[in-house]
Coordinates of C-alpha atoms in Angstrom, one line a residue:
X1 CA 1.9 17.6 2.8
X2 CA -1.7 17.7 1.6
X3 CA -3.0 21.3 0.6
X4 CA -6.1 21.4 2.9
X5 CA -7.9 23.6 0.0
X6 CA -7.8 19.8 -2.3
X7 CA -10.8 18.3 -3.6
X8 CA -14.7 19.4 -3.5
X9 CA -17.0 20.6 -1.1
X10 CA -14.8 21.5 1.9
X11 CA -11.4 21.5 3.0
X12 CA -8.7 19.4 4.9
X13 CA -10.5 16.0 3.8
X14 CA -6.8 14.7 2.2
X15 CA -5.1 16.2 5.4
X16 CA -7.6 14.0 7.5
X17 CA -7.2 11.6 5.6
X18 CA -3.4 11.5 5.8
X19 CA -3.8 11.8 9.3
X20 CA -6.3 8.7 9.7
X21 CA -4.1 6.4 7.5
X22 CA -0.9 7.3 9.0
X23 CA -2.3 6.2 12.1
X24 CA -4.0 2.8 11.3
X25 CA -0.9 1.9 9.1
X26 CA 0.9 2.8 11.9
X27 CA -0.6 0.2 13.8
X28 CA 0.1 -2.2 11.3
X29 CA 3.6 -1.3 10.8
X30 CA 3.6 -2.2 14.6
X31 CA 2.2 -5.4 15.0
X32 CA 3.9 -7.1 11.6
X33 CA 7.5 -7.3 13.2
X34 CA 5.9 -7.6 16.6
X35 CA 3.9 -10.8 15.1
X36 CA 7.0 -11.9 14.1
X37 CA 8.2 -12.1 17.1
X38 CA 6.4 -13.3 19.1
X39 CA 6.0 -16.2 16.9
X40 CA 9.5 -16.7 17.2
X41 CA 8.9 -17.0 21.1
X42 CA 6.3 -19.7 20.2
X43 CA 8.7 -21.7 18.4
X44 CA 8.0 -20.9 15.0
X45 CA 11.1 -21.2 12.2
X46 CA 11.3 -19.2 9.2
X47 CA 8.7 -21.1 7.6
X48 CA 6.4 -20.7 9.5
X49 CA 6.9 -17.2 9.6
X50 CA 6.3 -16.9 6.1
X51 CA 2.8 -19.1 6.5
X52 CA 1.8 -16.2 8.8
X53 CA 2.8 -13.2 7.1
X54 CA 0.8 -15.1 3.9
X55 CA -2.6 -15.2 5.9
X56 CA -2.4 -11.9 6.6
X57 CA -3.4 -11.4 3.0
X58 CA -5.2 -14.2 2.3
X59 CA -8.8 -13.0 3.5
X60 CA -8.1 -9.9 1.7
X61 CA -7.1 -12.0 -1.8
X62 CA -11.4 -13.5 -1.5
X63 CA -12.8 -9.5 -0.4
X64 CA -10.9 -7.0 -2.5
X65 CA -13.6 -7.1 -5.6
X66 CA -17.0 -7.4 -3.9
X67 CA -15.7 -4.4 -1.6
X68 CA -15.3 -2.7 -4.8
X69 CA -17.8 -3.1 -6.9
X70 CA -19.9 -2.5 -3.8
X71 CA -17.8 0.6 -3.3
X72 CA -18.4 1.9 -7.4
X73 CA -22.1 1.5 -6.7
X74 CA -22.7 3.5 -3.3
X75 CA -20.4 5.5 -0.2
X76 CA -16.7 4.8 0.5
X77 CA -16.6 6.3 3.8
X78 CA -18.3 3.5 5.8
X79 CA -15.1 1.2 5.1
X80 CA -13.1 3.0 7.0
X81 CA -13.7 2.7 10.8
X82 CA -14.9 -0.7 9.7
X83 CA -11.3 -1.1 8.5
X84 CA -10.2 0.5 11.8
X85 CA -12.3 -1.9 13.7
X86 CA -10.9 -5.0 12.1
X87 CA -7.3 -3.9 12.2
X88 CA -8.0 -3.1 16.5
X89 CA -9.5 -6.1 16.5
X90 CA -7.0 -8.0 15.2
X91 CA -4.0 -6.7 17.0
X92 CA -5.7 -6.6 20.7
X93 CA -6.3 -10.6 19.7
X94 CA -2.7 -11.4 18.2
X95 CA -1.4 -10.2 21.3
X96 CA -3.5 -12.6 23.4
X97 CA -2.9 -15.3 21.1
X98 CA -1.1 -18.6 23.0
X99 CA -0.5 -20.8 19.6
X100 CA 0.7 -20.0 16.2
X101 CA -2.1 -20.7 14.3
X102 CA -4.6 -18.4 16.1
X103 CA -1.9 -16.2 15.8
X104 CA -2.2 -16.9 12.1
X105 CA -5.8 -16.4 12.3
X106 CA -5.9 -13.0 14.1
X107 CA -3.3 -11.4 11.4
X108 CA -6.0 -12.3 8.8
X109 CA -8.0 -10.2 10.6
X110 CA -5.6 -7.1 10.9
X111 CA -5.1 -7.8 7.1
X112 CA -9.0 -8.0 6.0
X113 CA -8.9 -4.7 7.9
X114 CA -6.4 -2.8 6.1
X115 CA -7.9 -3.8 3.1
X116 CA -10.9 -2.3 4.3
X117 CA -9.6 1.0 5.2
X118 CA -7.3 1.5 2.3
X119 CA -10.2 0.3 -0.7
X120 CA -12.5 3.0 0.7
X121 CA -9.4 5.7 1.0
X122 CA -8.4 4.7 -2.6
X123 CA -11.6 4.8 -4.0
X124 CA -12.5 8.7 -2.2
X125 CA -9.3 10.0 -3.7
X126 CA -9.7 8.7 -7.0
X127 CA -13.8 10.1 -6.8
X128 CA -12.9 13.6 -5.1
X129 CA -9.8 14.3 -7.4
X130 CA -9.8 16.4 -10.5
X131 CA -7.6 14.7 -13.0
X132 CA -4.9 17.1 -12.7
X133 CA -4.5 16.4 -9.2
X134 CA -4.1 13.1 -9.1
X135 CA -0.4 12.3 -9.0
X136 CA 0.0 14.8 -6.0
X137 CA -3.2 13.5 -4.3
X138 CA -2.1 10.0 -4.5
X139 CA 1.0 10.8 -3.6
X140 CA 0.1 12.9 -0.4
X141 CA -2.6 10.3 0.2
X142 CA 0.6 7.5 0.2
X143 CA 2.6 9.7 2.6
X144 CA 0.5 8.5 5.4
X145 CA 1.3 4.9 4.7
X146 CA 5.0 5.9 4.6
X147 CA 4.3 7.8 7.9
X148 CA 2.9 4.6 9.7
X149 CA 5.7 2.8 8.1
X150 CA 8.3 5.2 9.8
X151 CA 6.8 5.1 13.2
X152 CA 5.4 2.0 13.9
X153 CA 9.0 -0.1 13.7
X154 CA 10.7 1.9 16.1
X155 CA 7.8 1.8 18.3
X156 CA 7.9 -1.7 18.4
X157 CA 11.4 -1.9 18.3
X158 CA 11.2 0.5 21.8
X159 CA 8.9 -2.0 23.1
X160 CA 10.5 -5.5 22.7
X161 CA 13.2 -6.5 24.5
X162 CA 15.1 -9.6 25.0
X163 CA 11.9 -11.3 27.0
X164 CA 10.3 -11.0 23.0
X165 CA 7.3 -13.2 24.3
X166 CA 5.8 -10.8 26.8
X167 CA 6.9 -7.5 25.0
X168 CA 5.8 -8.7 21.8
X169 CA 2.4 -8.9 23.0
X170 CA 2.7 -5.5 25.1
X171 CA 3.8 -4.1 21.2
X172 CA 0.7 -5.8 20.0
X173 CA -2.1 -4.4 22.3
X174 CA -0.3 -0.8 21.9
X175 CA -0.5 -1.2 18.1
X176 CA -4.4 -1.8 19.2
X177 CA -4.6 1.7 20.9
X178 CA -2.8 3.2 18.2
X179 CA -5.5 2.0 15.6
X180 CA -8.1 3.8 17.5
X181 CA -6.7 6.8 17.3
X182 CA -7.7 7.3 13.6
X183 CA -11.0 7.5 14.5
X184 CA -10.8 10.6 14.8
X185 CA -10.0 12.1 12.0
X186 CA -12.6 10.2 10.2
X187 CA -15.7 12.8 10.3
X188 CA -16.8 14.6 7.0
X189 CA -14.5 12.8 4.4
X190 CA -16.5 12.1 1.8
X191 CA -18.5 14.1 -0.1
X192 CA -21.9 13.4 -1.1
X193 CA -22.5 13.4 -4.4
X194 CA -25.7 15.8 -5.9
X195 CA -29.1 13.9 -5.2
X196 CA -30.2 15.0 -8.2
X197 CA -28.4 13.1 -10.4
X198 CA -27.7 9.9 -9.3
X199 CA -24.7 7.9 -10.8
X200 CA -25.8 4.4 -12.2
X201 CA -22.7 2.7 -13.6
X202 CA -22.9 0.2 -16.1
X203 CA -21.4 -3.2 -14.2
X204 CA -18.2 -4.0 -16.1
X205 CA -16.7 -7.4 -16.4
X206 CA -13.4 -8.3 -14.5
X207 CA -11.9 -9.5 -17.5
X208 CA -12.6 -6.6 -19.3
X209 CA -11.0 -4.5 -16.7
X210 CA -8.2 -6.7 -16.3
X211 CA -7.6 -6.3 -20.7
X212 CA -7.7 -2.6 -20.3
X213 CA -4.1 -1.2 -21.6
X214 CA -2.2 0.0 -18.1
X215 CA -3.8 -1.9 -15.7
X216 CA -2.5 -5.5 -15.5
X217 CA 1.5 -3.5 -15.7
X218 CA -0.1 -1.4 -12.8
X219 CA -1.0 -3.8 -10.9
X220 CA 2.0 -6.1 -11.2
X221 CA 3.5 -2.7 -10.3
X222 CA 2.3 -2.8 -7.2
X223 CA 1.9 -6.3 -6.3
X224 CA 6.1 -6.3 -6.7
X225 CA 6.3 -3.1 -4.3
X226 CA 4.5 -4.1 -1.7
X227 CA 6.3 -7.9 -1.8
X228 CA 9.0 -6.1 -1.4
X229 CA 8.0 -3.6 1.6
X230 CA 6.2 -6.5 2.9
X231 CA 9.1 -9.0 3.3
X232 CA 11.7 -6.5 4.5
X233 CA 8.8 -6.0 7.2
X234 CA 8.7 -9.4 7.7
X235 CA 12.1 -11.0 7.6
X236 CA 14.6 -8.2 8.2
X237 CA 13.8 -9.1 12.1
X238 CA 14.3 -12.4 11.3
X239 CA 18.1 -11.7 9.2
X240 CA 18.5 -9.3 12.9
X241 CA 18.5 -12.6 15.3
X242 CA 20.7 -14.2 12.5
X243 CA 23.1 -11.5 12.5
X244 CA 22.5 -10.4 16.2
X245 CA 21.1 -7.8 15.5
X246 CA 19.0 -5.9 17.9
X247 CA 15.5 -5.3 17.7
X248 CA 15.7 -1.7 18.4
X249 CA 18.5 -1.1 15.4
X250 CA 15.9 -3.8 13.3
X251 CA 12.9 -1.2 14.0
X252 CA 15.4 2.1 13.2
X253 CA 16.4 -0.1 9.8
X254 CA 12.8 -0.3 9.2
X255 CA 11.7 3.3 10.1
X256 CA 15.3 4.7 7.7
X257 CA 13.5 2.6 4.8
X258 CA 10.0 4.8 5.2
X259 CA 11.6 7.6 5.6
X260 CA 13.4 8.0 2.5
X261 CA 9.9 6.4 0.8
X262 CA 8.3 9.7 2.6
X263 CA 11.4 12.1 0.8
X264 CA 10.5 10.4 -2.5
X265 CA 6.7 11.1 -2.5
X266 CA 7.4 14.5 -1.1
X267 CA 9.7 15.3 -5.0
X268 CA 8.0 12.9 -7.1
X269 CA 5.8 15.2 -9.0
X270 CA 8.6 17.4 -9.7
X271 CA 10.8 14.1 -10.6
X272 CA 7.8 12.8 -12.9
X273 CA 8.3 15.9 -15.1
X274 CA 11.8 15.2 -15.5
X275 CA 11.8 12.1 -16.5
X276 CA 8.6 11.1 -17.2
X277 CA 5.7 8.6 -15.8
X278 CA 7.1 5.2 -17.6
X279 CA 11.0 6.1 -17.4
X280 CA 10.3 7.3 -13.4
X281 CA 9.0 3.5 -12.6
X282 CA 11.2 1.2 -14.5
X283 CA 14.2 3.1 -12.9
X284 CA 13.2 3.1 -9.5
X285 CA 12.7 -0.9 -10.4
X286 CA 15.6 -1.4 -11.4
X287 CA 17.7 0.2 -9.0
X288 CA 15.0 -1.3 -6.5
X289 CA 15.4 -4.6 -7.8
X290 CA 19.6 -4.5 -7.5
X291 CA 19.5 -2.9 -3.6
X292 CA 16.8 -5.7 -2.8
X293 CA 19.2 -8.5 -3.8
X294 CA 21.9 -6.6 -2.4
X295 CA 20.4 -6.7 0.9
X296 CA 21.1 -11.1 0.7
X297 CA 24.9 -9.6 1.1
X298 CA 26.7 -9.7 5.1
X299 CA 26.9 -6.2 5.0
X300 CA 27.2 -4.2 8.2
X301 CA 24.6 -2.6 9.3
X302 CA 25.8 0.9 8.4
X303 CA 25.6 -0.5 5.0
X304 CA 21.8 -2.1 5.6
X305 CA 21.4 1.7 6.7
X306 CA 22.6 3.4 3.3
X307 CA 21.2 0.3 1.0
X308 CA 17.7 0.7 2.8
X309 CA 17.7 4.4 2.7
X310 CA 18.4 4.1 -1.1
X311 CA 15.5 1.4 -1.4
X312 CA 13.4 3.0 0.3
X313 CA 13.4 6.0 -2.2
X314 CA 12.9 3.9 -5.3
X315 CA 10.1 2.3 -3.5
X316 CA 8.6 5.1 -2.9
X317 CA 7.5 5.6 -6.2
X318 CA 5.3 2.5 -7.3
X319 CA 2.6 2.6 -5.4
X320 CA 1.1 6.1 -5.9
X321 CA 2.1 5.9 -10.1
X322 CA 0.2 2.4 -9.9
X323 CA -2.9 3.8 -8.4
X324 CA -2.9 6.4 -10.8
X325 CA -2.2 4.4 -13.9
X326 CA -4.9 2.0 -12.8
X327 CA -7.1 4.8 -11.8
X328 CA -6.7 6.6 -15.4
X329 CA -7.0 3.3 -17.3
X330 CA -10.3 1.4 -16.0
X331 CA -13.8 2.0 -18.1
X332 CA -15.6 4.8 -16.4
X333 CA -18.3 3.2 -13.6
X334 CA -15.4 0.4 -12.9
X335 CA -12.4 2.6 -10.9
X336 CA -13.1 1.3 -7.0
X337 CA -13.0 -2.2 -8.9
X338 CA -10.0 -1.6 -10.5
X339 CA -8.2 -0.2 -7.8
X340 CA -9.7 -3.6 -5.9
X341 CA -8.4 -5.5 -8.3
X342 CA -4.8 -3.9 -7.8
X343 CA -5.0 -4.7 -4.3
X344 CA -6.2 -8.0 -5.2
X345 CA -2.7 -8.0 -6.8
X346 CA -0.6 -7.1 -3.7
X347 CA -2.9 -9.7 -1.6
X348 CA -2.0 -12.4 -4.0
X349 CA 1.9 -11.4 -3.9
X350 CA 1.5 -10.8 0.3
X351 CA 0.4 -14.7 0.0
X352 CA 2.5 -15.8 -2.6
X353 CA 5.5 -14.1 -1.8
X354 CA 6.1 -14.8 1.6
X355 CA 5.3 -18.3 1.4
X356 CA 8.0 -19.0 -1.5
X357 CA 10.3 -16.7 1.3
X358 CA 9.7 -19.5 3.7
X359 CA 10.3 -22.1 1.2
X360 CA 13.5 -20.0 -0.1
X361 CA 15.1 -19.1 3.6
X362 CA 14.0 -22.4 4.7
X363 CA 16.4 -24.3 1.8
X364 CA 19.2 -21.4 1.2
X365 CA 19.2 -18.9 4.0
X366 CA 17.4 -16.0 5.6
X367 CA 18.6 -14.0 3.3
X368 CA 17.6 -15.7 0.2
X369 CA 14.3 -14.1 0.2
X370 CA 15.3 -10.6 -1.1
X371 CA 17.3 -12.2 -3.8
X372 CA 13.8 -13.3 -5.1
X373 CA 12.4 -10.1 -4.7
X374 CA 15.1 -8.4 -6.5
X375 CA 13.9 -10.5 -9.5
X376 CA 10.4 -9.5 -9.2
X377 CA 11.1 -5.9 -9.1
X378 CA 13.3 -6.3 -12.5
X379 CA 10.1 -7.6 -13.8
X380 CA 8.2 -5.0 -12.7
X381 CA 10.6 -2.3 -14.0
X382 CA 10.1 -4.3 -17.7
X383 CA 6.5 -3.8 -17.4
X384 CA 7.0 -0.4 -16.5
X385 CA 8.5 0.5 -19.8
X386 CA 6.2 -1.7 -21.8
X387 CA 2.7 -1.2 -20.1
X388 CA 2.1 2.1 -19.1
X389 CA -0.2 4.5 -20.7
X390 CA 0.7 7.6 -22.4
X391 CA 1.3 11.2 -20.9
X392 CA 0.1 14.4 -21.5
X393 CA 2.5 16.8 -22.5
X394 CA 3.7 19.5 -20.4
X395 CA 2.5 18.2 -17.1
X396 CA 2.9 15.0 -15.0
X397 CA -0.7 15.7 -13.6
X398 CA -2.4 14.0 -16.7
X399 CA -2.6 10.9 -18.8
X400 CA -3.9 10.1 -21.9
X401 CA -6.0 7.0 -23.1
X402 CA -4.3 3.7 -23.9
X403 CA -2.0 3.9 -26.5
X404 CA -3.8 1.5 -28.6
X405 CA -7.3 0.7 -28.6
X406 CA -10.6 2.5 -28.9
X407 CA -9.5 5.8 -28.6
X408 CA -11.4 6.4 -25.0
X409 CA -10.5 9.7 -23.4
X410 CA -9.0 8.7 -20.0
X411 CA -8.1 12.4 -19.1
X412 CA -11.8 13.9 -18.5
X413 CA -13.3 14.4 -15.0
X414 CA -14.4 11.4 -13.6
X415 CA -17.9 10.7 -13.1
X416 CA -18.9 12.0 -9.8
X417 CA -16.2 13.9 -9.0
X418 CA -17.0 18.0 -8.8
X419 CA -13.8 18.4 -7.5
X420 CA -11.7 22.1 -8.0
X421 CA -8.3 22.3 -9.7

């Protein structure tokens, strides 16, 4: 877990953060399979589930840059009970909801929400880190996704039963509740930088982030991940009625998959000096990519167990090397807007990727979906080999500049950040 001692001016600002995230993902992780079903008691079919769980991220796909750039020019920590708000909001309202498409609607709130929450986490972690730190923080700071991610199936899974259209929306105004509790944590997390010497950052272009060496393989990076997290989320309840499975064992399946995500993020520093940043990803894609298409397969669900346990360890690694590939790459004054631009990435995939699901399930099967994911996670483990940026020797805590280019030093403290080793 986080060292409390991490980052400048004060201590336990990781842990609290941890704690906040693991919370409001939590609630997330709560309400996507109880959206689910509940719009299965509605009447919806598997295409329209996969029109819901795409406009979940498709408020997010218009906000992610303006939140950033407004984030590299001023605070981070306002975003987050905003986020908190949003995603309450949002899951008090989806509960409520009598029709699928203001069930649709409300989910684009939860999303817009996350988004929120997890720009102005990002951006504090990448600010308050020393460069050294960054692998661990991000990967500490990730845990409390992967925490959310464990409990928030099985809780809804506890909660919905066979009458799905009234425990569904009991799952949904708990996931609410559970929103609010990060709250809490959320006092003294960032810290202020010296009035002295303000920070004006030169505004850089999108483009020219986006041809910056590491960060379109970073964000592909992610945007395959989190497809991939996001339509088990979405669809392995809807392989469960297929295959009569419960929604109890559905939520356990969900909870196994964070779990081992959580065990990878706990050794992934030590398995990133083993093997290095770029060899690290494109393995975990690959093998990803093969247990994701594996999953299409009538296995029992002992073998969902073990194939979900192993996918949820290669999974595990993406998203916290992404952040800090993206993070290390972007022109100085430009890092909330690249990490936006990432998320940007996962939006566009959350939209993209569980409408061609629909499509997919709709014309070969429920379990058609993962097939197609499998093929974006090969992808993503090509890019991993070809796009990354170079390491330091003698320590996975550091990265240097692009390997071709100007000759920028990506390994210096970041501006702003007065953070301690």
């Amino acid at each position: 877990m986080p060292d409390a001692s991490s980052g400048p001016g004060g201590r336990g600002w990781l842990l609290r953060l941890v704690i906040a995230f693991g919370f409001a993902q939590g609630a997330v992780s709560m309400a996507r399979p109880a959206v689910s079903y509940r719009a299965l008691s509605l009447g919806a079919d598997e295409r329209a589930i996969g029109v819901i769980a795409g406009v979940y991220a498709l408020l997010p796909l218009f906000a992610a840059v303006p939140l950033g750039r407004r984030t590299d020019h001023g605070r981070c920590a306002p975003l987050l009970p905003l986020g908190v708000v949003l995603i309450l909001g949002g899951c008090a309202l989806s509960g409520t909801a009598g029709g699928l498409g203001a069930l649709a609607a409300w989910s684009g709130l939860m999303g817009l929400g996350h988004l929120c929450f997890v720009i102005g986490a990002q951006s504090i972690v990448a600010r308050q880190s020393a460069p050294a730190e960054q692998d661990r923080n991000f990967g500490h700071f990730t845990i409390g996704a992967s925490l959310g991610q464990l409990i928030g199936p099985i809780a809804a899974g506890a909660l919905i039963g066979a009458d799905t259209g009234r425990t569904s929306a009991l799952a949904l105004l708990v996931s609410a509740a559970v929103a609010a509790v990060s709250l809490a944590s959320l006092w003294r997390i960032e810290h202020r930088r010296p009035t002295a010497a303000p920070r004006r950052a030169e505004r850089v272009p999108v483009l020219g982030i986006l041809r910056t060496r590491g960060v379109p393989a970073g964000i592909f990076i992610s945007l395959a991940v989190l497809s991939a997290t996001d339509i088990l989320t979405a669809y392995l309840p809807v392989v469960g009625e297929h295959r009569g499975i419960a929604p109890a064992t559905v939520g356990l399946l969900l909870s196994l998959r964070a779990a081992a995500t959580i065990a990878c993020r706990l050794v992934m520093t030590p398995m990133i000096r083993l093997l290095g940043r770029a060899a690290l990803l494109a393995a975990t894609c690959l093998l990803g990519g093969l247990l994701c298409a594996g999953l299409a397969l009538p296995v029992p669900v002992w073998g969902l167990a073990l194939m979900l346990g192993a996918l949820g360890f290669c999974l595990g690694v993406g998203q916290p090397l992404s952040m800090t590939t993206v993070v290390r790459a972007a022109p100085d004054g430009a890092r909330s807007t690249a990490l936006a631009l990432r998320l940007t990435g996962n939006r566009l995939g959350q939209v993209a990727a569980p409408a061609s699901a629909g499509l997919v399930a709709g014309a070969a099967g429920v379990a058609a979906p993962f097939v197609m994911l499998g093929g974006l996670l090969l992808v993503a483990a090509a890019l991993g080999v070809r796009g990354g940026t170079r390491e330091v020797p003698g320590g996975a805590g550091g990265l240097r500049g692009p390997a071709h280019g100007s000759g920028r030093r990506t390994d210096r403290q970041p501006r702003g950040v007065t953070g301690r080793s």
